[in-house]
Short mmCIF file of C-alpha atoms and ligand atoms in Angstrom, two decimals:
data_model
loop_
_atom_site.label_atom_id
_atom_site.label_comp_id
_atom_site.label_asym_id
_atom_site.label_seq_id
_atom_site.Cartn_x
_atom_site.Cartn_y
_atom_site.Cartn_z
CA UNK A 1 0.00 0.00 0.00
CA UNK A 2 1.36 3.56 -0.85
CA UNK A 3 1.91 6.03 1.56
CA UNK A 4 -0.90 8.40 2.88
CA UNK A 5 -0.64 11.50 0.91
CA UNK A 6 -0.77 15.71 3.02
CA UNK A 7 -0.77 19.32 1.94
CA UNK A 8 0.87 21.73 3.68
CA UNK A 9 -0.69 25.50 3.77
CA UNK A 10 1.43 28.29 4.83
CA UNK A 11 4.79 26.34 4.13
CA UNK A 12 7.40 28.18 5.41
CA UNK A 13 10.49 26.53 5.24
CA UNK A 14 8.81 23.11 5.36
CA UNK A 15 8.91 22.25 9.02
CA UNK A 16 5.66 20.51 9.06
CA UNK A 17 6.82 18.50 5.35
CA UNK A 18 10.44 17.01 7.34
CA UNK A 19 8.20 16.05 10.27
CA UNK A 20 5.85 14.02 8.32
CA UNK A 21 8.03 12.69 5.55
CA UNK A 22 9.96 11.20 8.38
CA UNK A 23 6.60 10.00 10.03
CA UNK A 24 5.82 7.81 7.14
CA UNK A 25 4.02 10.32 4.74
CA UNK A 26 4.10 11.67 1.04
CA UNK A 27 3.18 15.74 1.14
CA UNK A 28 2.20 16.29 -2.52
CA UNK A 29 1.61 19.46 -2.61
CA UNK A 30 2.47 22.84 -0.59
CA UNK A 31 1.47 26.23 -0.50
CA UNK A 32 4.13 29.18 0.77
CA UNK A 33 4.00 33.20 0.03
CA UNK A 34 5.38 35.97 2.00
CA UNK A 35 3.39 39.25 1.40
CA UNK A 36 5.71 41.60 3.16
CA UNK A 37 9.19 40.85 0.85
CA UNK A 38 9.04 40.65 -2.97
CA UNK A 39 12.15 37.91 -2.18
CA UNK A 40 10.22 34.62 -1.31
CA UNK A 41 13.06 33.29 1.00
CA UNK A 42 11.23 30.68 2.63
CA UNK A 43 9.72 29.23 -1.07
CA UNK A 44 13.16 29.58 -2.15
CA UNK A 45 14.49 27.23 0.62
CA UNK A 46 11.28 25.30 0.59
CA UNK A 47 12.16 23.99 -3.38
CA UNK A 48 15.66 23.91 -3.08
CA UNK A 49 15.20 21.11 -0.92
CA UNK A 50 12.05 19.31 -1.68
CA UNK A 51 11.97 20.60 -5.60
CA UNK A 52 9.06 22.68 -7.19
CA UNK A 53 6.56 19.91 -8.39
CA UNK A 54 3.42 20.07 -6.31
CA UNK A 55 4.70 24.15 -4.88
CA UNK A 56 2.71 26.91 -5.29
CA UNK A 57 4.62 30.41 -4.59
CA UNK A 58 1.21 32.68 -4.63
CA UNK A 59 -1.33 33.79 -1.93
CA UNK A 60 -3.34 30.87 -0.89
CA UNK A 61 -6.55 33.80 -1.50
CA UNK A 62 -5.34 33.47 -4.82
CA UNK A 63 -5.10 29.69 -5.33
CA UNK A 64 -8.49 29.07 -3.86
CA UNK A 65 -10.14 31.65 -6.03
CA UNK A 66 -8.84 29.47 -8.96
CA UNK A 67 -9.65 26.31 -7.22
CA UNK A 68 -13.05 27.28 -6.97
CA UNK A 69 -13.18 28.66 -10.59
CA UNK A 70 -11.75 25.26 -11.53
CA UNK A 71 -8.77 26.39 -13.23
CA UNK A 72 -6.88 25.25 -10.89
CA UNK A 73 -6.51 21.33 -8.93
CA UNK A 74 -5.10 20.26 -5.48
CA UNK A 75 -4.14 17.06 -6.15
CA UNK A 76 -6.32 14.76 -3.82
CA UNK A 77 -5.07 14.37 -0.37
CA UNK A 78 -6.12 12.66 2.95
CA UNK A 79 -4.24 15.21 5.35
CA UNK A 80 -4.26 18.97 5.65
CA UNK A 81 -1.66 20.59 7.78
CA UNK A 82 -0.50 23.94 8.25
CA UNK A 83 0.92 26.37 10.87
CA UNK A 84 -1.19 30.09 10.81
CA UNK A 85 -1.18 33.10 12.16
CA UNK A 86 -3.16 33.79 15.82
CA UNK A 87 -5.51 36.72 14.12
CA UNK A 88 -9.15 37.76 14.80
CA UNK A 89 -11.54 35.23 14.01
CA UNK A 90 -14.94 37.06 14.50
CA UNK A 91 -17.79 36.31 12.55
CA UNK A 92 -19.56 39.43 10.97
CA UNK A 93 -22.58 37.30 9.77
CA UNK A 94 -23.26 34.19 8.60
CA UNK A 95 -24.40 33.79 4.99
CA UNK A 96 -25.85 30.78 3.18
CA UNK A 97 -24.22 27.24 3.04
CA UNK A 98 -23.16 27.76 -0.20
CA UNK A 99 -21.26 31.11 0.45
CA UNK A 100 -20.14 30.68 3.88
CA UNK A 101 -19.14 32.79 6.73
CA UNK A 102 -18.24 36.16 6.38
CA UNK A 103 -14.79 36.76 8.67
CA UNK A 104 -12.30 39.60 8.15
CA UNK A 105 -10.57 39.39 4.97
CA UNK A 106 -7.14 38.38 5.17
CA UNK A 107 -8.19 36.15 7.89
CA UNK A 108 -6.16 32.67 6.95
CA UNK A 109 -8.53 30.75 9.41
CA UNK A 110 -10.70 31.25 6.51
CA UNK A 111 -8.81 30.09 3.94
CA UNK A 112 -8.38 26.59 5.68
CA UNK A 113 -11.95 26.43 6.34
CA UNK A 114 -12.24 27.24 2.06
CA UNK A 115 -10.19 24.26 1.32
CA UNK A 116 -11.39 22.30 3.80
CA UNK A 117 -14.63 22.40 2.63
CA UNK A 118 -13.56 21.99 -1.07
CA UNK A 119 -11.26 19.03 0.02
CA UNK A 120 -12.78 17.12 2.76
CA UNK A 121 -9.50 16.07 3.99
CA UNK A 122 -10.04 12.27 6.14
CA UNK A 123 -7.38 14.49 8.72
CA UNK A 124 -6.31 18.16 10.02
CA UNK A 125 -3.25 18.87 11.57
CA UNK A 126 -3.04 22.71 12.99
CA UNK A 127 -0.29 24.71 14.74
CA UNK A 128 -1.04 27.88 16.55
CA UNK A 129 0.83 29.79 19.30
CA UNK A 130 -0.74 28.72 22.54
CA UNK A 131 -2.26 32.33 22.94
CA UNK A 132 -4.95 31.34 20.05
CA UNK A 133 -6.97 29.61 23.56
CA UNK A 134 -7.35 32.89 25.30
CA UNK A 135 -8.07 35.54 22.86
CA UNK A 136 -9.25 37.96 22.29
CA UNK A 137 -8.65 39.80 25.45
CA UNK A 138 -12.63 41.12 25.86
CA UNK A 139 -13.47 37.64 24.76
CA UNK A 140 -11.50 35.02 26.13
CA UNK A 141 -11.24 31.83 23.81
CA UNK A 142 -13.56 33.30 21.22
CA UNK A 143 -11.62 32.37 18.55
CA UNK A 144 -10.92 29.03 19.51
CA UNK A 145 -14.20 28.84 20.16
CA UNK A 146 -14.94 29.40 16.64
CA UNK A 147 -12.36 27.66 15.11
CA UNK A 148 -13.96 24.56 16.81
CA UNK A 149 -17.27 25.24 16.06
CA UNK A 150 -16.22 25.66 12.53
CA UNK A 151 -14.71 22.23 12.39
CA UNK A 152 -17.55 20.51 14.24
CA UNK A 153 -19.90 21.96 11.30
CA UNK A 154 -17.74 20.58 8.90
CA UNK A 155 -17.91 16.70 10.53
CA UNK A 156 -14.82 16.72 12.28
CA UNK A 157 -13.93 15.71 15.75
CA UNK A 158 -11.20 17.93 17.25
CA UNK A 159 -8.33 17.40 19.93
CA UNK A 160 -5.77 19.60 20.76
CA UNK A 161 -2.60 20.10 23.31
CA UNK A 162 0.21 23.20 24.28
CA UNK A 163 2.73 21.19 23.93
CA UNK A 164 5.83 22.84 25.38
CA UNK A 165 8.79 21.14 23.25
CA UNK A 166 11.24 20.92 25.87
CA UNK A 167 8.73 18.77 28.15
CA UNK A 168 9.39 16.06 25.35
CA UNK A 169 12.88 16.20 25.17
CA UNK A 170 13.60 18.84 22.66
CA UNK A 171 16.51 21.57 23.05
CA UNK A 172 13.94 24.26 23.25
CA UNK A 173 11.24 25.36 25.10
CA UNK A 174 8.89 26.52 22.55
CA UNK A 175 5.01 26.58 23.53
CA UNK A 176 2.48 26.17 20.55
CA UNK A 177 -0.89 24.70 19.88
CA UNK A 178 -1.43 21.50 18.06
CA UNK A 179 -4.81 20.74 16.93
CA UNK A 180 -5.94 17.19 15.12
CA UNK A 181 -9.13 16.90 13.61
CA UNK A 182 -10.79 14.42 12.09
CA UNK A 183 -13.63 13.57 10.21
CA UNK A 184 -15.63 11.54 12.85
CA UNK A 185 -15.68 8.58 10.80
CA UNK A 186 -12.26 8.24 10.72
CA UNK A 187 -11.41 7.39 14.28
CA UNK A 188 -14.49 5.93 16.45
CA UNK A 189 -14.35 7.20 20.04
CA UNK A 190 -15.16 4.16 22.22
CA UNK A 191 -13.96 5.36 25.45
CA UNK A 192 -14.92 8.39 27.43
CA UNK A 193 -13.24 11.91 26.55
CA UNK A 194 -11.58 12.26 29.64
CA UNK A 195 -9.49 8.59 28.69
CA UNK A 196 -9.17 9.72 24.81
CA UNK A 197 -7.52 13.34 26.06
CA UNK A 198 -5.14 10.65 28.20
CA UNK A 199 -4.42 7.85 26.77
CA UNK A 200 -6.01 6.91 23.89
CA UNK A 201 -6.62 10.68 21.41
CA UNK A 202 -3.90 10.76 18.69
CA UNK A 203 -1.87 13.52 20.95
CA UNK A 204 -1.86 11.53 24.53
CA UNK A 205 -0.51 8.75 22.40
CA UNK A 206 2.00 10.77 20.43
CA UNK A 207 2.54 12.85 24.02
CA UNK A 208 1.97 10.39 27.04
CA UNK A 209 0.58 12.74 30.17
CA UNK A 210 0.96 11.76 34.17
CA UNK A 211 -2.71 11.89 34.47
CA UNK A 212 -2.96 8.42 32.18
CA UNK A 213 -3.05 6.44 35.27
CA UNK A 214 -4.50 8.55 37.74
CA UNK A 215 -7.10 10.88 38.69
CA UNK A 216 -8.81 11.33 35.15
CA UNK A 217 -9.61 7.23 34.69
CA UNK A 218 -12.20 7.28 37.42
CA UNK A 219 -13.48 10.09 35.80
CA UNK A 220 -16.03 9.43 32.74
CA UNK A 221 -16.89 12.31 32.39
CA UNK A 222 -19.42 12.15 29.98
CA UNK A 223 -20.72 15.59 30.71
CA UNK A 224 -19.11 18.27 28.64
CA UNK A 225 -17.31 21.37 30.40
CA UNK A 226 -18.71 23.63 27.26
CA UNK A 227 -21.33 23.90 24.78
CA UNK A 228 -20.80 25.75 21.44
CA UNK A 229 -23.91 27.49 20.50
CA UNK A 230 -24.73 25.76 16.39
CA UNK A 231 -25.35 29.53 15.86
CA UNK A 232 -21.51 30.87 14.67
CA UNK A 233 -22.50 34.33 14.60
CA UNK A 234 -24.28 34.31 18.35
CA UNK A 235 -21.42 32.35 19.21
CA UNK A 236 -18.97 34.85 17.86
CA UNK A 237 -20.58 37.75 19.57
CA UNK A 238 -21.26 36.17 23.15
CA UNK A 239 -18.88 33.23 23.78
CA UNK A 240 -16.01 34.62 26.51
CA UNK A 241 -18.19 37.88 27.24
CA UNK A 242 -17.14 39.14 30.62
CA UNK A 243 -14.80 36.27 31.03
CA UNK A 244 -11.38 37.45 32.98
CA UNK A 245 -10.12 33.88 31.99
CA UNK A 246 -10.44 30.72 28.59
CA UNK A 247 -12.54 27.92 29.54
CA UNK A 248 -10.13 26.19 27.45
CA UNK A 249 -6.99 23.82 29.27
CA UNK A 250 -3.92 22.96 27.48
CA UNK A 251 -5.78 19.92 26.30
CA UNK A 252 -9.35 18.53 25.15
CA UNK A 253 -11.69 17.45 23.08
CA UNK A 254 -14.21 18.57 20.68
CA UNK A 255 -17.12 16.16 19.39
CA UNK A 256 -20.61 17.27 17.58
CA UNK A 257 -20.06 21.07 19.24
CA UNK A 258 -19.30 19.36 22.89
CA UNK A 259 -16.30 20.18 24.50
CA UNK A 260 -14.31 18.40 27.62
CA UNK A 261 -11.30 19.82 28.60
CA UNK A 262 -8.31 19.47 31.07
CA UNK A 263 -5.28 20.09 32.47
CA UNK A 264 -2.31 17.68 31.90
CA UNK A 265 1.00 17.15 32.69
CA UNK A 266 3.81 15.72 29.97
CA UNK A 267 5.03 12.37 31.30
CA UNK A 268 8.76 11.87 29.79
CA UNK A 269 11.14 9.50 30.83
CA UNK A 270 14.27 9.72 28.57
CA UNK A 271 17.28 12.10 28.48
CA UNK A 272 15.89 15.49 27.06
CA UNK A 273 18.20 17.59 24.87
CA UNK A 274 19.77 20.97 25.89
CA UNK A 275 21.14 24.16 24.27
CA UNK A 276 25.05 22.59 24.66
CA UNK A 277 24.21 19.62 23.01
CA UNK A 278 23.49 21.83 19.24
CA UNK A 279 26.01 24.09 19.92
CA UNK A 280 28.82 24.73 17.07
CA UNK A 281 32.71 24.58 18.23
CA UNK A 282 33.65 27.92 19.10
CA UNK A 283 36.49 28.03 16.43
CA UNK A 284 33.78 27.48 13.92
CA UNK A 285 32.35 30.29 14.47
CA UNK A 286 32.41 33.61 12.71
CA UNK A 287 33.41 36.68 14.51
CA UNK A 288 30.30 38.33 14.00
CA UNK A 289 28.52 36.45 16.56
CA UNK A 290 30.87 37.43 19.57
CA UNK A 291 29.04 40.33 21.36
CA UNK A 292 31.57 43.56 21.31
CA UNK A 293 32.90 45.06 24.50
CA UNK A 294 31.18 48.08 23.17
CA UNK A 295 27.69 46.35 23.18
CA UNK A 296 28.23 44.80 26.50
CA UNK A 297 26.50 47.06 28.48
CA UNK A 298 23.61 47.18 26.58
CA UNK A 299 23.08 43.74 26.38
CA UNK A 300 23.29 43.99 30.40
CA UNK A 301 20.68 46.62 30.26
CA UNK A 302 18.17 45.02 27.89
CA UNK A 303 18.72 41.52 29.84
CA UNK A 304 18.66 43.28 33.24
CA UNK A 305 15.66 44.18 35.40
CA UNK A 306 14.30 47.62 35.32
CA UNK A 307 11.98 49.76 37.45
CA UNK A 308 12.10 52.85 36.30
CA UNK A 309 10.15 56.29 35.07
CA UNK A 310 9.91 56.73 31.64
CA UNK A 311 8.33 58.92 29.42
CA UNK A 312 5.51 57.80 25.93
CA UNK A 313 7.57 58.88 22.56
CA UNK A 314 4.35 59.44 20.84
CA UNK A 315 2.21 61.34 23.03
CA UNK A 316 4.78 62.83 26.36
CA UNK A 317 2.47 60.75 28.91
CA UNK A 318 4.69 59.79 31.87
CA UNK A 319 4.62 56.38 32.81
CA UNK A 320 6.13 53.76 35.00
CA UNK A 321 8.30 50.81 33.85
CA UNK A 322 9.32 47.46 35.87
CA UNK A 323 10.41 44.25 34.62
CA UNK A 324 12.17 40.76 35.69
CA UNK A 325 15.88 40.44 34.73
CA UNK A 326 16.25 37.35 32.41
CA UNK A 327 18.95 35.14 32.17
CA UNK A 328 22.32 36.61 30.80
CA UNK A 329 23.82 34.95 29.70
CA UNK A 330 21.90 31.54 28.49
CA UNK A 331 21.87 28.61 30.37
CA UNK A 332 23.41 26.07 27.90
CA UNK A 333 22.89 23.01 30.09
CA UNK A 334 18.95 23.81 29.64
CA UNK A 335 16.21 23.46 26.31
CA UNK A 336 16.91 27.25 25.01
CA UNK A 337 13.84 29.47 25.46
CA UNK A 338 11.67 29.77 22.55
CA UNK A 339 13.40 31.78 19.03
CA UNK A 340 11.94 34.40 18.02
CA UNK A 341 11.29 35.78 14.60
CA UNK A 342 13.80 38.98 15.95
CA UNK A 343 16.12 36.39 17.04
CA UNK A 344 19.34 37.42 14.11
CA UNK A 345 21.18 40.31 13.53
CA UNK A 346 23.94 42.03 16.23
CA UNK A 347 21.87 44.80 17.66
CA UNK A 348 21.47 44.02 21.50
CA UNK A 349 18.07 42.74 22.44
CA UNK A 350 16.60 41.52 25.40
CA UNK A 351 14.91 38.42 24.23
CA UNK A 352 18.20 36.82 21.39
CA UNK A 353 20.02 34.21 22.73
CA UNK A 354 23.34 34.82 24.28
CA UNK A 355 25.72 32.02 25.25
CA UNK A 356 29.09 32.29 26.99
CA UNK A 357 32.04 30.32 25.42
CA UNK A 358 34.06 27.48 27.19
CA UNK A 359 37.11 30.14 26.65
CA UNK A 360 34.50 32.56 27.95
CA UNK A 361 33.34 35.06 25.58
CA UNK A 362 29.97 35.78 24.53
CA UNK A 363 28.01 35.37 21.89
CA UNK A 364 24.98 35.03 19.98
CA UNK A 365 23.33 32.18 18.26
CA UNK A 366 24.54 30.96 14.77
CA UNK A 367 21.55 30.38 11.94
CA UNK A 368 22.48 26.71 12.13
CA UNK A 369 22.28 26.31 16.14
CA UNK A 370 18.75 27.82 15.75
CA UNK A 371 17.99 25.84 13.23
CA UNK A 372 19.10 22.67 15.30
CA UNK A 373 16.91 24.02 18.13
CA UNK A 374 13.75 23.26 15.29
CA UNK A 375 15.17 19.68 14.51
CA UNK A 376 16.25 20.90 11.07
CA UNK A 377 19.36 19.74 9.61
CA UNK A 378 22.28 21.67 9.91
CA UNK A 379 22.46 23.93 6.92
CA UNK A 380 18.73 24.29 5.98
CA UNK A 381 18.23 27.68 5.20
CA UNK A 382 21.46 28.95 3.56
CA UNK A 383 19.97 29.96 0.27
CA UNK A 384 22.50 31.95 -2.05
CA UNK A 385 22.49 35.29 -0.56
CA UNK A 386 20.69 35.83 2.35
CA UNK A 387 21.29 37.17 5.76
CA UNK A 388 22.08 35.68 8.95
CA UNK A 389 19.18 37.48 10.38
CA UNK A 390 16.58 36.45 7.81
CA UNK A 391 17.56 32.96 8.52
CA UNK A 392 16.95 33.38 12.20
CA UNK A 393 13.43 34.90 11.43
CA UNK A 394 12.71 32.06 8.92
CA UNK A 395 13.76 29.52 12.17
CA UNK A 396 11.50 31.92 14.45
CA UNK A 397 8.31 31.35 12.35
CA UNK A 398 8.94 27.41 11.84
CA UNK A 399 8.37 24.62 14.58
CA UNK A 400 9.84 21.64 16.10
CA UNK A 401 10.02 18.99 13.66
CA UNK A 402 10.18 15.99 15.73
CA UNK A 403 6.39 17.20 17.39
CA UNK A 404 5.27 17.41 14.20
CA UNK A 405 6.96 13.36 13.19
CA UNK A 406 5.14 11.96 16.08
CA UNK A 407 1.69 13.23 15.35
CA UNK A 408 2.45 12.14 11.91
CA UNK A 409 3.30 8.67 13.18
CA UNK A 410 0.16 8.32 15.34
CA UNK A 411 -1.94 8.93 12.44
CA UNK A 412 0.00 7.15 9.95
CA UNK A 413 -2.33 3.73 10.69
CA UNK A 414 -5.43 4.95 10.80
CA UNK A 415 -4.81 6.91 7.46
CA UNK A 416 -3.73 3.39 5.99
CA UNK A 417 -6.79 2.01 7.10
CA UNK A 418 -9.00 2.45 4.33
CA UNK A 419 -12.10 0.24 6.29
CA UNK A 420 -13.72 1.96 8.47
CA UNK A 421 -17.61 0.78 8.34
CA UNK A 422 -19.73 3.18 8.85
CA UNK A 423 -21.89 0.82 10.93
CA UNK A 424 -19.34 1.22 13.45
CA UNK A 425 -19.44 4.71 13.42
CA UNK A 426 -19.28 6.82 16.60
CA UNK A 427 -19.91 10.39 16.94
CA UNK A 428 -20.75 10.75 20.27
CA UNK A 429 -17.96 9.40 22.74
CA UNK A 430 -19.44 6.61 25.04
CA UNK A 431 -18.46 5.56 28.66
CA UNK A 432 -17.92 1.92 27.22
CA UNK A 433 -14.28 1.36 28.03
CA UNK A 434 -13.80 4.26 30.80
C1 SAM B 501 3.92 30.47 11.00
S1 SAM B 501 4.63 30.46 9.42
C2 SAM B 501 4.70 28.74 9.11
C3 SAM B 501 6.10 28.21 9.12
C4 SAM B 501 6.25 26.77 8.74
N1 SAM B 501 5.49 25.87 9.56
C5 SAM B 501 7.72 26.37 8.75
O1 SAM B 501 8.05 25.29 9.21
O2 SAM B 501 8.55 27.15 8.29
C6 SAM B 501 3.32 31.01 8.39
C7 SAM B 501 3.70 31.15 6.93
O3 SAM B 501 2.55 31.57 6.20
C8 SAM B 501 3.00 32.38 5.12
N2 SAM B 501 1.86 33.21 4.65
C9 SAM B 501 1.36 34.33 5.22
N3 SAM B 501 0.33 34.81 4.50
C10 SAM B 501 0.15 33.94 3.45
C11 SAM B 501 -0.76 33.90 2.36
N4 SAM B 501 -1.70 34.83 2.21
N5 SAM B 501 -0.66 32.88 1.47
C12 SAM B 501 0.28 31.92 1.63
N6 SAM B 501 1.18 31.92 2.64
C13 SAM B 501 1.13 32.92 3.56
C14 SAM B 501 4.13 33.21 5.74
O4 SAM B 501 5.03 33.69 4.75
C15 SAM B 501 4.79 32.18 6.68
O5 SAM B 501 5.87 31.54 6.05
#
C-alpha cells in the first residue's frame, strides 16, 4: 500500500513536510508566500530542498479563487496541515451554506476552512501559538471557540494540546498549539473523553501525560465542560463575554459542538536535549557572533531588570516601567527558550540568545544552532544570498520537527486504514471502556 498523501498551507520553510516525511508520509503538494518581501526566501528554501513539483509560490486567497473557478486542482489528499497566524476570528454574519461565513478578509482561518470544505481532507493537523486559547482579550477563547465550532460543522472531531517542546525532550522550550481533527468517521471514540484526552486521542498517544493512570480514569466524564452554541454568529458575539479567563486547558476534546477539557501534565522518561548539546565549536564560528565590548552594556541593560520612570515617545504621557531580569547569559545546560522571529542580527536585544564560550566570551546564536533548536538539519536555510538574520526569522516562524513526526506517526495507521464501516461509526464518545 502507498503512503498516505498531506498538503501543507502556509509552508514556510517546510517544518511541518520534514516532520511528516519522516513520520511515514508523502506531502504532494504545498502552498508558501510571504506578502511583506518581494524575495520569497522561505519558497526559495522550501524547493531547493524538496523541488518545485506540487509548490505553489502565490497567496493561498489566490489559489483558492482558482480552485473554486476550476482552473486550478489540489491534487487529492487525505491530510491537511499547516501552521497560521493567531488573528481575529470574528464572525460578521453568517451567509448561506453555499457562500459561507463572512470573517475579516485576510483572515487565513478562513482560507483553511475554504479548502477544507472543497477538500474534505479524512485528517487536520493545525499549529497555533498557545495564545490562540485565550483571545481575544474582551473575549477570552472566542476564537478558539470558533475555530472549533467551525470544524464541528464541517464533521470533524477535534483534539488539541500546548505542547511545550522541551517537556518532550527537545533543546527548546517553545510553547504552541497543536490541533488534530478528524472527520468523525475516521477514528471511532469508544472510550470516554476524559481517557481519549489521556491515553487513547492521537496527541496523549503521540505525548503520554501523568494523568494516564491517575485521577482522570475514574473520571467518565461524559458531561461536557462547554457547549458551542450551532449559531456561529451568536457564538462569535457572546462566547467569553465578561470572562477574565479561557474555559479552554492545554488539552481537550471537541465532538458534535461538545467540549471536555483538562489540564495535563507531559510524562517523559528519557534524556531530554539541551542548548550545549546543538552548539557549534567555538572556532567554527564567525566573529560576528561574539558580542563587542562596546555592546556589552547594553546587552546587560536590555537583559537586566528595570523599574524605572519613563516617558511615551508618541504622546509625552509619563509612565512607569518594571520588569524581571532574564537570564544573561543563556543557560546552555537547559532546552533554550523559545526563538523568536527577531532572534538574528547584532543589535542588542533583550529576548536573542546569548551564550558564553568554554574560553569565555559571549556570543549570539549561529543560523544553524537555531535551526538545530527546530530539529532541522544543519544547513537548511542557507539559500544563495541571504542574511544571517533572515535565517533566524525564517527559524523563528517554523516549529519543532520531531512534534510534528510523532503526530504524523500516530496517524499514519489509521490513514492506511482504508475500512472503516460506517456501521461502526461513533460520533458521540461513550463511557464503554472508561
Ligand atoms: C507560521 S509560518 C509557518 C512556518 C512553517 N510551519 C515552517 O516550518 O517554516 C506562516 C507562513 O505563512 C505564510 N503566509 C502568510 N500569509 C500567506 C498567504 N496569504 N498565502 C500563503 N502563505 C502565507 C508566511 O510567509 C509564513 O511563512
Amino acid at each position: 500500500m502507498g503512503k498516505p498523501r498531506a498538503i501543507e498551507l502556509f509552508a514556510g520553510v517546510g517544518g511541518f513536510r520534514l516532520g511528516l516525511e519522516r513520520g511515514g508520509w508523502d506531502v504532494v503538494w504545498s502552498n508558501q508566500w510571504e506578502p511583506s518581501t518581494r524575495r520569497q526566501h522561505a519558497s526559495e528554501i522550501y524547493t531547493t530542498h524538496f523541488g518545485d513539483v506540487g509548490h505553489t509560490n502565490r497567496d493561498i486567497q489566490h489559489v483558492l479563487d482558482d480552485v473554486e473557478a476550476g482552473t486550478y486542482r489540489i491534487p487529492d489528499h487525505d491530510l491537511l496541515v499547516g501552521g497560521f497566524p493567531c488573528q481575529d476570528y470574528s464572525v460578521a454574519r453568517v451567509l448561506s451554506q453555499a457562500t459561507g461565513i463572512a470573517g475579516q478578509k485576510g483572515v487565513l482561518w478562513w482560507e483553511i476552512l475554504r479548502l477544507l470544505r472543497h477538500s474534505r481532507p479524512r485528517f487536520v493537523v493545525l499549529e497555533n501559538v498557545d495564545r490562540l486559547l485565550k483571545s481575544p482579550a474582551n473575549q477570552r477563547g472566542r476564537d478558539f471557540a470558533v475555530m472549533l465550532s467551525c470544524l464541528s460543522h464541517e464533521g470533524y472531531v477535534v483534539e488539541w494540546r500546548v505542547l511545550n517542546a522541551a517537556e518532550y525532550g527537545f533543546p527548546q522550550k517553545r510553547r504552541r498549539v497543536f490541533i488534530v481533527g478528524y472527520l468523525s468517521d475516521e477514528l471511532p471514540i469508544r472510550v470516554s473523553p476524559s481517557k481519549w484526552i489521556t491515553q487513547e486521542g492521537i496527541l496523549a498517544r503521540a505525548f503520554p501525560v501523568r494523568e494516564a493512570n491517575e485521577a482522570f480514569q475514574v473520571d467518565t466524564g461524559l458531561d461536557p465542560d462547554i457547549v458551542l452554541s450551532p449559531d456561529l454568529k451568536s457564538l462569535s458575539d457572546e462566547f467569553g463575554v465578561g470572562a477574565k479567563v479561557t474555559p479552554f486547558s492545554n488539552s481537550g476534546l471537541m465532538i458534535d459542538g461538545n467540549v471536555w477539557t483538562r489540564r495535563v501534565n507531559p510524562f517523559f522518561e528519557h534524556r531530554s536535549t539541551v542548548l550545549s548539546d546543538v552548539l557549534e565549536l567555538e572556532d567554527e564560528v564567525p566573529e560576528r557572533f561574539f558580542i563587542s565590548d562596546s555592546d556589552l552594556d547594553r546587552w546587560k541593560y536590555l537583559k537586566g531588570s528595570k523599574n524605572e520612570d519613563r516617558v511615551h515617545r508618541a504622546s509625552g504621557t509619563p509612565y512607569h516601567y518594571s520588569e524581571g531580569a532574564i537570564p544573561f547569559p543563556d543557560a546552555v545546560d537547559q532546552p533554550a527558550r523559545t526563538i523568536l522571529t527577531g532572534e538574528g542580527g547584532s543589535t542588542p536585544s533583550r529576548f536573542k540568545h546569548v551564550i558564553r564560550t568554554e574560553s569565555g566570551r559571549l556570543r549570539r546564536l549561529t543560523p544553524v544552532e537555531l535551526e538545530r533548536l527546530n530539529g532541522f538539519p544543519s544547513g537548511w536555510t542557507d539559500v544563495t544570498g541571504i542574511s544571517d538574520g533572515r535565517r533566524a526569522y525564517m527559524m523563528g516562524n517554523a516549529l519543532v520537527v520531531g512534534l510534528v513526526q510523532s503526530i504524523g506517526e500516530q496517524l499514519l495507521p489509521h490513514a492506511k486504514s482504508t475500512l472503516t464501516p460506517t456501521s461502526e461509526v461513533h460520533t458521540k464518545a461513550v463511557a464503554a471502556n472508561s
